[in-house]
Amino acid sequence: EWRPAVILAAIDCADEDNQQVCSDFGITGFPTMKFFRAFSKKPEDGIRITNPSATVEDLRHAIITNLEQSQDAWPPACPPLEPASAEEVRTFFQRNKDQYLALIFEKSNSFVGREVALDMLQYENIAVRRVLSTEEELVEKFGVTTFPSGYLLLRNGSFSRLPVHIEARSFYTYYLRTLAGITRGSYKLNTTASTANDTDHVSQPLRADRSKLYMADLESALHYSLRVEAARASALAGAQLAAFKCYVATLVKYFPGRPCVQTYLQTLDAWLRNWTEPELPRTVLKEAMKNNRDASHPSVLPTNVTWVGCQGSERHFRGYPCGLWTIFHLLTVQAAQNGPDKELPLEVLSTMRCYVRHFFGCQECAEHFEAMAAESMDRVASREEAGLWLWSHHNKVNARLAGKGGCHEGRGDTEDPMFPKLQWPPPDLCPQCHKEERGVHAWEQPAVVTFLKAHFSPANIYMDYAEADPIPAAREGTGARLGPEGPREERGRADEEEKETE
């Protein structure tokens, strides 16, 4: 409604196609909001709006504040926002052709008058000005006793108080727009510009079994975490670079991938170990992370993003956060299965903590995870305890987000109504994990440990909907598992493969 003085634009930095432009604008976390003054020409001209997770009202106030600080670059279409003087009001109709002048009397810290002025920007035959409570001449002339309050002046010199039910922005705006002779001008909002909701729904959901893990989810999350999320910054250095190297090294040790993916991770890990410069430019890293299908041992991490067990009812639900949680659950369990229980108990958890701190796009989520880690992670004394710690704290996250939306790359609505955030595993997946103590639900931890070991095992990873394996010998069947007793097989359904970007 404030166009053309203020134009809002949004860009989805979680979309891989937008990675370069988001990097150009210095976006590393979400939500990030920047204000560009009129006539701005460069990405670095943007002024960061602090506390972007606040209310819409706070955002409006921040926009107005930044507008008022842009006197040297005032938008040509923007109405005056400074307080009106008695002289300006007295001579207004001599200098303007408008039929009405609305005055919003308010205290200096109120934004109502400025908001209404911008709300009425697209409407002709009326102007809106704010008058401060300290403007004694006008306050006395109109008999103003409460702030805010609105008054309407006509060209014939008459005036009246705005007859609104509540002295508030929306009531003022509605009343003024319904006045006789008030019409919306030639500038119309483009109401067809955004049709995201029409295409957001997942039209053909992929079949998934909650008791299984899907390699498509794991590889999609790996691709996104390595090539998109960790590669947002123009360069990695210091703690960020160390965190990235640690993440890849941990994946090499414990991720039970297909041979081509294991080769990919090993190749990337070796390359990172050989990188000794203090700074790693993104362009160099992106080149190093490309697939090599022509090698004698193909080094391939699929670039398709296909969510199966992590698929939501709409494209912005679940997806990557679900996949990343699954990867780290898998890593904690595999670390416990493949090393001395008391040796390096925090290896995987510390890797996750560093990754989330430095790379995870949802800043609020990262802060919550860091708070949980700081509170109790250092008390983990074994690899088995590490798996339990992550399980219990994932349930804490679900409890916090249940019913009120979560955070995926800045979005505040990520609790999928079709997949409510419940305590996991539910009774139908692990009945022996649940018990009651004095009428209150409790967890049977030994049963939970047994369940986690089985659920997050290579034998429970299924190849349904995964991208075709570049190694011909691996394409022998369908619906195969990645287990020690079975071949690393692939479901080769090309018609099921589609690129979904979150």
mmCIF file of N, CA and C in Angstrom, residues 30-128:
data_model
loop_
_atom_site.group_PDB
_atom_site.id
_atom_site.type_symbol
_atom_site.label_atom_id
_atom_site.label_comp_id
_atom_site.label_asym_id
_atom_site.label_seq_id
_atom_site.Cartn_x
_atom_site.Cartn_y
_atom_site.Cartn_z
ATOM 1 N N PHE A 30 18.991 -15.758 8.163
ATOM 2 C CA PHE A 30 17.624 -15.376 7.851
ATOM 3 C C PHE A 30 16.793 -15.234 9.123
ATOM 4 N N PRO A 31 15.842 -14.322 9.165
ATOM 5 C CA PRO A 31 15.616 -13.323 8.118
ATOM 6 C C PRO A 31 16.609 -12.171 8.211
ATOM 7 N N THR A 32 16.979 -11.647 7.063
ATOM 8 C CA THR A 32 17.784 -10.428 7.000
ATOM 9 C C THR A 32 16.985 -9.392 6.220
ATOM 10 N N MET A 33 16.867 -8.204 6.761
ATOM 11 C CA MET A 33 16.131 -7.144 6.076
ATOM 12 C C MET A 33 17.039 -5.940 5.897
ATOM 13 N N LYS A 34 17.018 -5.399 4.704
ATOM 14 C CA LYS A 34 17.842 -4.233 4.399
ATOM 15 C C LYS A 34 16.983 -3.143 3.767
ATOM 16 N N PHE A 35 17.330 -1.918 4.087
ATOM 17 C CA PHE A 35 16.636 -0.752 3.551
ATOM 18 C C PHE A 35 17.550 -0.058 2.548
ATOM 19 N N PHE A 36 17.021 0.153 1.341
ATOM 20 C CA PHE A 36 17.778 0.847 0.302
ATOM 21 C C PHE A 36 17.113 2.192 0.036
ATOM 22 N N ARG A 37 17.872 3.248 0.236
ATOM 23 C CA ARG A 37 17.346 4.574 -0.023
ATOM 24 C C ARG A 37 17.054 4.749 -1.513
ATOM 25 N N ALA A 38 16.225 5.713 -1.820
ATOM 26 C CA ALA A 38 15.952 6.013 -3.225
ATOM 27 C C ALA A 38 17.264 6.290 -3.944
ATOM 28 N N PHE A 39 17.333 5.812 -5.173
ATOM 29 C CA PHE A 39 18.493 6.016 -6.048
ATOM 30 C C PHE A 39 19.706 5.185 -5.636
ATOM 31 N N SER A 40 19.518 4.191 -4.764
ATOM 32 C CA SER A 40 20.626 3.286 -4.437
ATOM 33 C C SER A 40 21.040 2.536 -5.686
ATOM 34 N N LYS A 41 22.336 2.259 -5.796
ATOM 35 C CA LYS A 41 22.845 1.612 -7.004
ATOM 36 C C LYS A 41 23.588 0.309 -6.727
ATOM 37 N N LYS A 42 24.061 0.102 -5.506
ATOM 38 C CA LYS A 42 24.924 -1.043 -5.226
ATOM 39 C C LYS A 42 24.367 -1.866 -4.065
ATOM 40 N N PRO A 43 24.653 -3.176 -4.050
ATOM 41 C CA PRO A 43 24.199 -4.019 -2.928
ATOM 42 C C PRO A 43 24.647 -3.495 -1.576
ATOM 43 N N GLU A 44 25.865 -2.947 -1.529
ATOM 44 C CA GLU A 44 26.383 -2.476 -0.237
ATOM 45 C C GLU A 44 25.714 -1.187 0.233
ATOM 46 N N ASP A 45 24.828 -0.607 -0.593
ATOM 47 C CA ASP A 45 24.089 0.586 -0.164
ATOM 48 C C ASP A 45 23.013 0.243 0.864
ATOM 49 N N GLY A 46 22.708 -1.033 1.002
ATOM 50 C CA GLY A 46 21.639 -1.438 1.909
ATOM 51 C C GLY A 46 21.972 -1.172 3.368
ATOM 52 N N ILE A 47 20.984 -0.693 4.114
ATOM 53 C CA ILE A 47 21.115 -0.447 5.551
ATOM 54 C C ILE A 47 20.380 -1.564 6.272
ATOM 55 N N ARG A 48 21.089 -2.305 7.086
ATOM 56 C CA ARG A 48 20.486 -3.459 7.753
ATOM 57 C C ARG A 48 19.469 -3.006 8.794
ATOM 58 N N ILE A 49 18.286 -3.605 8.747
ATOM 59 C CA ILE A 49 17.249 -3.342 9.742
ATOM 60 C C ILE A 49 17.448 -4.321 10.880
ATOM 61 N N THR A 50 17.698 -3.798 12.057
ATOM 62 C CA THR A 50 17.962 -4.670 13.207
ATOM 63 C C THR A 50 16.673 -5.274 13.727
ATOM 64 N N ASN A 51 16.812 -6.395 14.428
ATOM 65 C CA ASN A 51 15.679 -7.106 15.019
ATOM 66 C C ASN A 51 14.594 -7.416 13.994
ATOM 67 N N PRO A 52 14.953 -8.065 12.875
ATOM 68 C CA PRO A 52 13.975 -8.316 11.817
ATOM 69 C C PRO A 52 12.920 -9.341 12.188
ATOM 70 N N SER A 53 13.107 -10.080 13.284
ATOM 71 C CA SER A 53 12.126 -11.088 13.674
ATOM 72 C C SER A 53 10.989 -10.496 14.491
ATOM 73 N N ALA A 54 10.977 -9.166 14.660
ATOM 74 C CA ALA A 54 9.935 -8.519 15.443
ATOM 75 C C ALA A 54 8.632 -8.467 14.647
ATOM 76 N N THR A 55 7.668 -7.695 15.122
ATOM 77 C CA THR A 55 6.343 -7.675 14.517
ATOM 78 C C THR A 55 6.327 -6.879 13.216
ATOM 79 N N VAL A 56 5.239 -7.037 12.471
ATOM 80 C CA VAL A 56 5.058 -6.257 11.246
ATOM 81 C C VAL A 56 5.002 -4.771 11.588
ATOM 82 N N GLU A 57 4.378 -4.446 12.717
ATOM 83 C CA GLU A 57 4.328 -3.050 13.149
ATOM 84 C C GLU A 57 5.736 -2.497 13.354
ATOM 85 N N ASP A 58 6.602 -3.279 13.994
ATOM 86 C CA ASP A 58 7.983 -2.844 14.196
ATOM 87 C C ASP A 58 8.694 -2.634 12.863
ATOM 88 N N LEU A 59 8.394 -3.488 11.890
ATOM 89 C CA LEU A 59 9.007 -3.343 10.569
ATOM 90 C C LEU A 59 8.536 -2.052 9.903
ATOM 91 N N ARG A 60 7.243 -1.749 10.007
ATOM 92 C CA ARG A 60 6.740 -0.489 9.447
ATOM 93 C C ARG A 60 7.457 0.704 10.084
ATOM 94 N N HIS A 61 7.609 0.642 11.402
ATOM 95 C CA HIS A 61 8.277 1.744 12.100
ATOM 96 C C HIS A 61 9.728 1.875 11.651
ATOM 97 N N ALA A 62 10.400 0.738 11.454
ATOM 98 C CA ALA A 62 11.797 0.777 11.003
ATOM 99 C C ALA A 62 11.904 1.382 9.607
ATOM 100 N N ILE A 63 10.951 1.061 8.736
ATOM 101 C CA ILE A 63 10.958 1.624 7.383
ATOM 102 C C ILE A 63 10.786 3.138 7.445
ATOM 103 N N ILE A 64 9.844 3.582 8.270
ATOM 104 C CA ILE A 64 9.607 5.024 8.392
ATOM 105 C C ILE A 64 10.837 5.725 8.957
ATOM 106 N N THR A 65 11.432 5.139 9.974
ATOM 107 C CA THR A 65 12.629 5.737 10.575
ATOM 108 C C THR A 65 13.743 5.880 9.547
ATOM 109 N N ASN A 66 13.941 4.834 8.744
ATOM 110 C CA ASN A 66 14.980 4.906 7.711
ATOM 111 C C ASN A 66 14.618 5.903 6.619
ATOM 112 N N LEU A 67 13.329 5.989 6.287
ATOM 113 C CA LEU A 67 12.896 6.989 5.315
ATOM 114 C C LEU A 67 13.257 8.390 5.789
ATOM 115 N N GLU A 68 12.964 8.663 7.050
ATOM 116 C CA GLU A 68 13.188 10.008 7.577
ATOM 117 C C GLU A 68 14.671 10.349 7.688
ATOM 118 N N GLN A 69 15.506 9.329 7.713
ATOM 119 C CA GLN A 69 16.950 9.559 7.754
ATOM 120 C C GLN A 69 17.545 9.663 6.352
ATOM 121 N N SER A 70 16.663 9.688 5.343
ATOM 122 C CA SER A 70 17.114 9.704 3.944
ATOM 123 C C SER A 70 16.776 11.028 3.277
ATOM 124 N N GLN A 71 16.897 12.117 3.999
ATOM 125 C CA GLN A 71 16.513 13.418 3.451
ATOM 126 C C GLN A 71 17.277 13.753 2.179
ATOM 127 N N ASP A 72 18.527 13.274 2.082
ATOM 128 C CA ASP A 72 19.318 13.567 0.890
ATOM 129 C C ASP A 72 18.925 12.686 -0.286
ATOM 130 N N ALA A 73 18.086 11.696 -0.035
ATOM 131 C CA ALA A 73 17.629 10.809 -1.115
ATOM 132 C C ALA A 73 16.144 10.519 -0.912
ATOM 133 N N TRP A 74 15.364 11.588 -0.785
ATOM 134 C CA TRP A 74 13.936 11.441 -0.491
ATOM 135 C C TRP A 74 13.210 10.883 -1.714
ATOM 136 N N PRO A 75 12.418 9.815 -1.542
ATOM 137 C CA PRO A 75 11.682 9.261 -2.682
ATOM 138 C C PRO A 75 10.734 10.310 -3.256
ATOM 139 N N PRO A 76 10.763 10.554 -4.545
ATOM 140 C CA PRO A 76 9.919 11.605 -5.134
ATOM 141 C C PRO A 76 8.437 11.436 -4.820
ATOM 142 N N ALA A 77 7.971 10.192 -4.700
ATOM 143 C CA ALA A 77 6.545 9.957 -4.484
ATOM 144 C C ALA A 77 6.143 9.961 -3.019
ATOM 145 N N CYS A 78 7.098 10.117 -2.116
ATOM 146 C CA CYS A 78 6.795 9.996 -0.686
ATOM 147 C C CYS A 78 6.184 11.291 -0.156
ATOM 148 N N PRO A 79 5.092 11.205 0.594
ATOM 149 C CA PRO A 79 4.492 12.408 1.175
ATOM 150 C C PRO A 79 5.356 12.950 2.306
ATOM 151 N N PRO A 80 5.146 14.196 2.706
ATOM 152 C CA PRO A 80 5.891 14.726 3.853
ATOM 153 C C PRO A 80 5.558 13.928 5.112
ATOM 154 N N LEU A 81 6.561 13.554 5.861
ATOM 155 C CA LEU A 81 6.346 12.792 7.091
ATOM 156 C C LEU A 81 6.682 13.602 8.338
ATOM 157 N N GLU A 82 7.309 14.760 8.154
ATOM 158 C CA GLU A 82 7.668 15.568 9.314
ATOM 159 C C GLU A 82 6.407 16.237 9.879
ATOM 160 N N PRO A 83 6.435 16.634 11.146
ATOM 161 C CA PRO A 83 5.260 17.276 11.755
ATOM 162 C C PRO A 83 4.902 18.580 11.036
ATOM 163 N N ALA A 84 3.592 18.821 10.908
ATOM 164 C CA ALA A 84 3.116 20.043 10.258
ATOM 165 C C ALA A 84 3.112 21.198 11.255
ATOM 166 N N SER A 85 3.369 22.368 10.751
ATOM 167 C CA SER A 85 3.325 23.575 11.583
ATOM 168 C C SER A 85 1.972 24.255 11.419
ATOM 169 N N ALA A 86 1.685 25.190 12.306
ATOM 170 C CA ALA A 86 0.429 25.938 12.212
ATOM 171 C C ALA A 86 0.366 26.711 10.902
ATOM 172 N N GLU A 87 1.495 27.268 10.457
ATOM 173 C CA GLU A 87 1.531 28.028 9.210
ATOM 174 C C GLU A 87 1.231 27.130 8.014
ATOM 175 N N GLU A 88 1.790 25.922 7.994
ATOM 176 C CA GLU A 88 1.535 25.000 6.876
ATOM 177 C C GLU A 88 0.065 24.645 6.797
ATOM 178 N N VAL A 89 -0.557 24.383 7.929
ATOM 179 C CA VAL A 89 -1.975 24.029 7.945
ATOM 180 C C VAL A 89 -2.816 25.224 7.511
ATOM 181 N N ARG A 90 -2.459 26.409 7.957
ATOM 182 C CA ARG A 90 -3.237 27.615 7.663
ATOM 183 C C ARG A 90 -3.261 27.903 6.166
ATOM 184 N N THR A 91 -2.169 27.630 5.476
ATOM 185 C CA THR A 91 -2.069 27.977 4.049
ATOM 186 C C THR A 91 -2.186 26.764 3.127
ATOM 187 N N PHE A 92 -2.536 25.607 3.676
ATOM 188 C CA PHE A 92 -2.496 24.366 2.889
ATOM 189 C C PHE A 92 -3.347 24.453 1.630
ATOM 190 N N PHE A 93 -4.611 24.871 1.759
ATOM 191 C CA PHE A 93 -5.510 24.839 0.605
ATOM 192 C C PHE A 93 -5.169 25.918 -0.415
ATOM 193 N N GLN A 94 -4.417 26.927 -0.010
ATOM 194 C CA GLN A 94 -3.957 27.933 -0.970
ATOM 195 C C GLN A 94 -2.870 27.356 -1.868
ATOM 196 N N ARG A 95 -2.130 26.372 -1.346
ATOM 197 C CA ARG A 95 -0.976 25.824 -2.066
ATOM 198 C C ARG A 95 -1.250 24.467 -2.703
ATOM 199 N N ASN A 96 -2.393 23.873 -2.409
ATOM 200 C CA ASN A 96 -2.694 22.527 -2.907
ATOM 201 C C ASN A 96 -4.115 22.448 -3.441
ATOM 202 N N LYS A 97 -4.337 21.497 -4.331
ATOM 203 C CA LYS A 97 -5.654 21.327 -4.943
ATOM 204 C C LYS A 97 -6.483 20.240 -4.272
ATOM 205 N N ASP A 98 -5.966 19.641 -3.222
ATOM 206 C CA ASP A 98 -6.694 18.551 -2.566
ATOM 207 C C ASP A 98 -8.013 19.039 -1.985
ATOM 208 N N GLN A 99 -8.985 18.125 -1.941
ATOM 209 C CA GLN A 99 -10.304 18.444 -1.401
ATOM 210 C C GLN A 99 -10.322 18.380 0.124
ATOM 211 N N TYR A 100 -9.476 17.469 0.677
ATOM 212 C CA TYR A 100 -9.455 17.270 2.124
ATOM 213 C C TYR A 100 -8.016 17.354 2.648
ATOM 214 N N LEU A 101 -7.912 17.744 3.916
ATOM 215 C CA LEU A 101 -6.656 17.627 4.654
ATOM 216 C C LEU A 101 -6.968 16.935 5.977
ATOM 217 N N ALA A 102 -6.365 15.772 6.187
ATOM 218 C CA ALA A 102 -6.557 15.047 7.448
ATOM 219 C C ALA A 102 -5.373 15.332 8.354
ATOM 220 N N LEU A 103 -5.660 15.695 9.590
ATOM 221 C CA LEU A 103 -4.612 15.946 10.580
ATOM 222 C C LEU A 103 -4.679 14.880 11.657
ATOM 223 N N ILE A 104 -3.559 14.228 11.892
ATOM 224 C CA ILE A 104 -3.465 13.246 12.966
ATOM 225 C C ILE A 104 -2.646 13.876 14.088
ATOM 226 N N PHE A 105 -3.321 14.189 15.181
ATOM 227 C CA PHE A 105 -2.636 14.756 16.344
ATOM 228 C C PHE A 105 -2.086 13.609 17.192
ATOM 229 N N GLU A 106 -0.819 13.693 17.545
ATOM 230 C CA GLU A 106 -0.208 12.578 18.268
ATOM 231 C C GLU A 106 1.022 13.044 19.028
ATOM 232 N N LYS A 107 1.491 12.176 19.908
ATOM 233 C CA LYS A 107 2.726 12.453 20.643
ATOM 234 C C LYS A 107 3.922 12.179 19.733
ATOM 235 N N SER A 108 5.065 12.682 20.101
ATOM 236 C CA SER A 108 6.231 12.625 19.218
ATOM 237 C C SER A 108 6.703 11.205 18.939
ATOM 238 N N ASN A 109 6.456 10.268 19.871
ATOM 239 C CA ASN A 109 6.930 8.894 19.673
ATOM 240 C C ASN A 109 5.922 8.015 18.947
ATOM 241 N N SER A 110 4.822 8.599 18.504
ATOM 242 C CA SER A 110 3.795 7.834 17.791
ATOM 243 C C SER A 110 4.094 7.797 16.296
ATOM 244 N N PHE A 111 3.785 6.663 15.666
ATOM 245 C CA PHE A 111 3.980 6.513 14.224
ATOM 246 C C PHE A 111 2.656 6.572 13.458
ATOM 247 N N VAL A 112 1.536 6.727 14.157
ATOM 248 C CA VAL A 112 0.222 6.609 13.517
ATOM 249 C C VAL A 112 0.059 7.599 12.371
ATOM 250 N N GLY A 113 0.392 8.865 12.590
ATOM 251 C CA GLY A 113 0.204 9.864 11.553
ATOM 252 C C GLY A 113 1.000 9.564 10.301
ATOM 253 N N ARG A 114 2.242 9.150 10.485
ATOM 254 C CA ARG A 114 3.080 8.832 9.327
ATOM 255 C C ARG A 114 2.587 7.580 8.612
ATOM 256 N N GLU A 115 2.116 6.602 9.363
ATOM 257 C CA GLU A 115 1.579 5.389 8.740
ATOM 258 C C GLU A 115 0.339 5.702 7.915
ATOM 259 N N VAL A 116 -0.558 6.529 8.452
ATOM 260 C CA VAL A 116 -1.773 6.879 7.714
ATOM 261 C C VAL A 116 -1.417 7.684 6.465
ATOM 262 N N ALA A 117 -0.435 8.572 6.572
ATOM 263 C CA ALA A 117 -0.010 9.341 5.398
ATOM 264 C C ALA A 117 0.454 8.414 4.283
ATOM 265 N N LEU A 118 1.211 7.388 4.637
ATOM 266 C CA LEU A 118 1.670 6.431 3.629
ATOM 267 C C LEU A 118 0.538 5.523 3.169
ATOM 268 N N ASP A 119 -0.371 5.173 4.074
ATOM 269 C CA ASP A 119 -1.528 4.356 3.686
ATOM 270 C C ASP A 119 -2.362 5.052 2.612
ATOM 271 N N MET A 120 -2.441 6.384 2.669
ATOM 272 C CA MET A 120 -3.287 7.153 1.756
ATOM 273 C C MET A 120 -2.523 7.654 0.534
ATOM 274 N N LEU A 121 -1.296 7.200 0.385
ATOM 275 C CA LEU A 121 -0.433 7.696 -0.686
ATOM 276 C C LEU A 121 -1.052 7.501 -2.067
ATOM 277 N N GLN A 122 -1.707 6.391 -2.295
ATOM 278 C CA GLN A 122 -2.237 6.083 -3.618
ATOM 279 C C GLN A 122 -3.606 6.712 -3.878
ATOM 280 N N TYR A 123 -4.125 7.459 -2.922
ATOM 281 C CA TYR A 123 -5.471 8.026 -3.046
ATOM 282 C C TYR A 123 -5.407 9.515 -3.360
ATOM 283 N N GLU A 124 -6.282 9.937 -4.261
ATOM 284 C CA GLU A 124 -6.273 11.316 -4.743
ATOM 285 C C GLU A 124 -7.299 12.167 -4.005
ATOM 286 N N ASN A 125 -7.060 13.469 -4.019
ATOM 287 C CA ASN A 125 -7.952 14.484 -3.438
ATOM 288 C C ASN A 125 -7.860 14.586 -1.929
ATOM 289 N N ILE A 126 -6.845 13.988 -1.329
ATOM 290 C CA ILE A 126 -6.681 14.077 0.113
ATOM 291 C C ILE A 126 -5.197 14.063 0.470
ATOM 292 N N ALA A 127 -4.851 14.780 1.510
ATOM 293 C CA ALA A 127 -3.492 14.758 2.058
ATOM 294 C C ALA A 127 -3.588 14.502 3.556
ATOM 295 N N VAL A 128 -2.547 13.892 4.102
ATOM 296 C CA VAL A 128 -2.511 13.578 5.532
ATOM 297 C C VAL A 128 -1.243 14.176 6.130
#
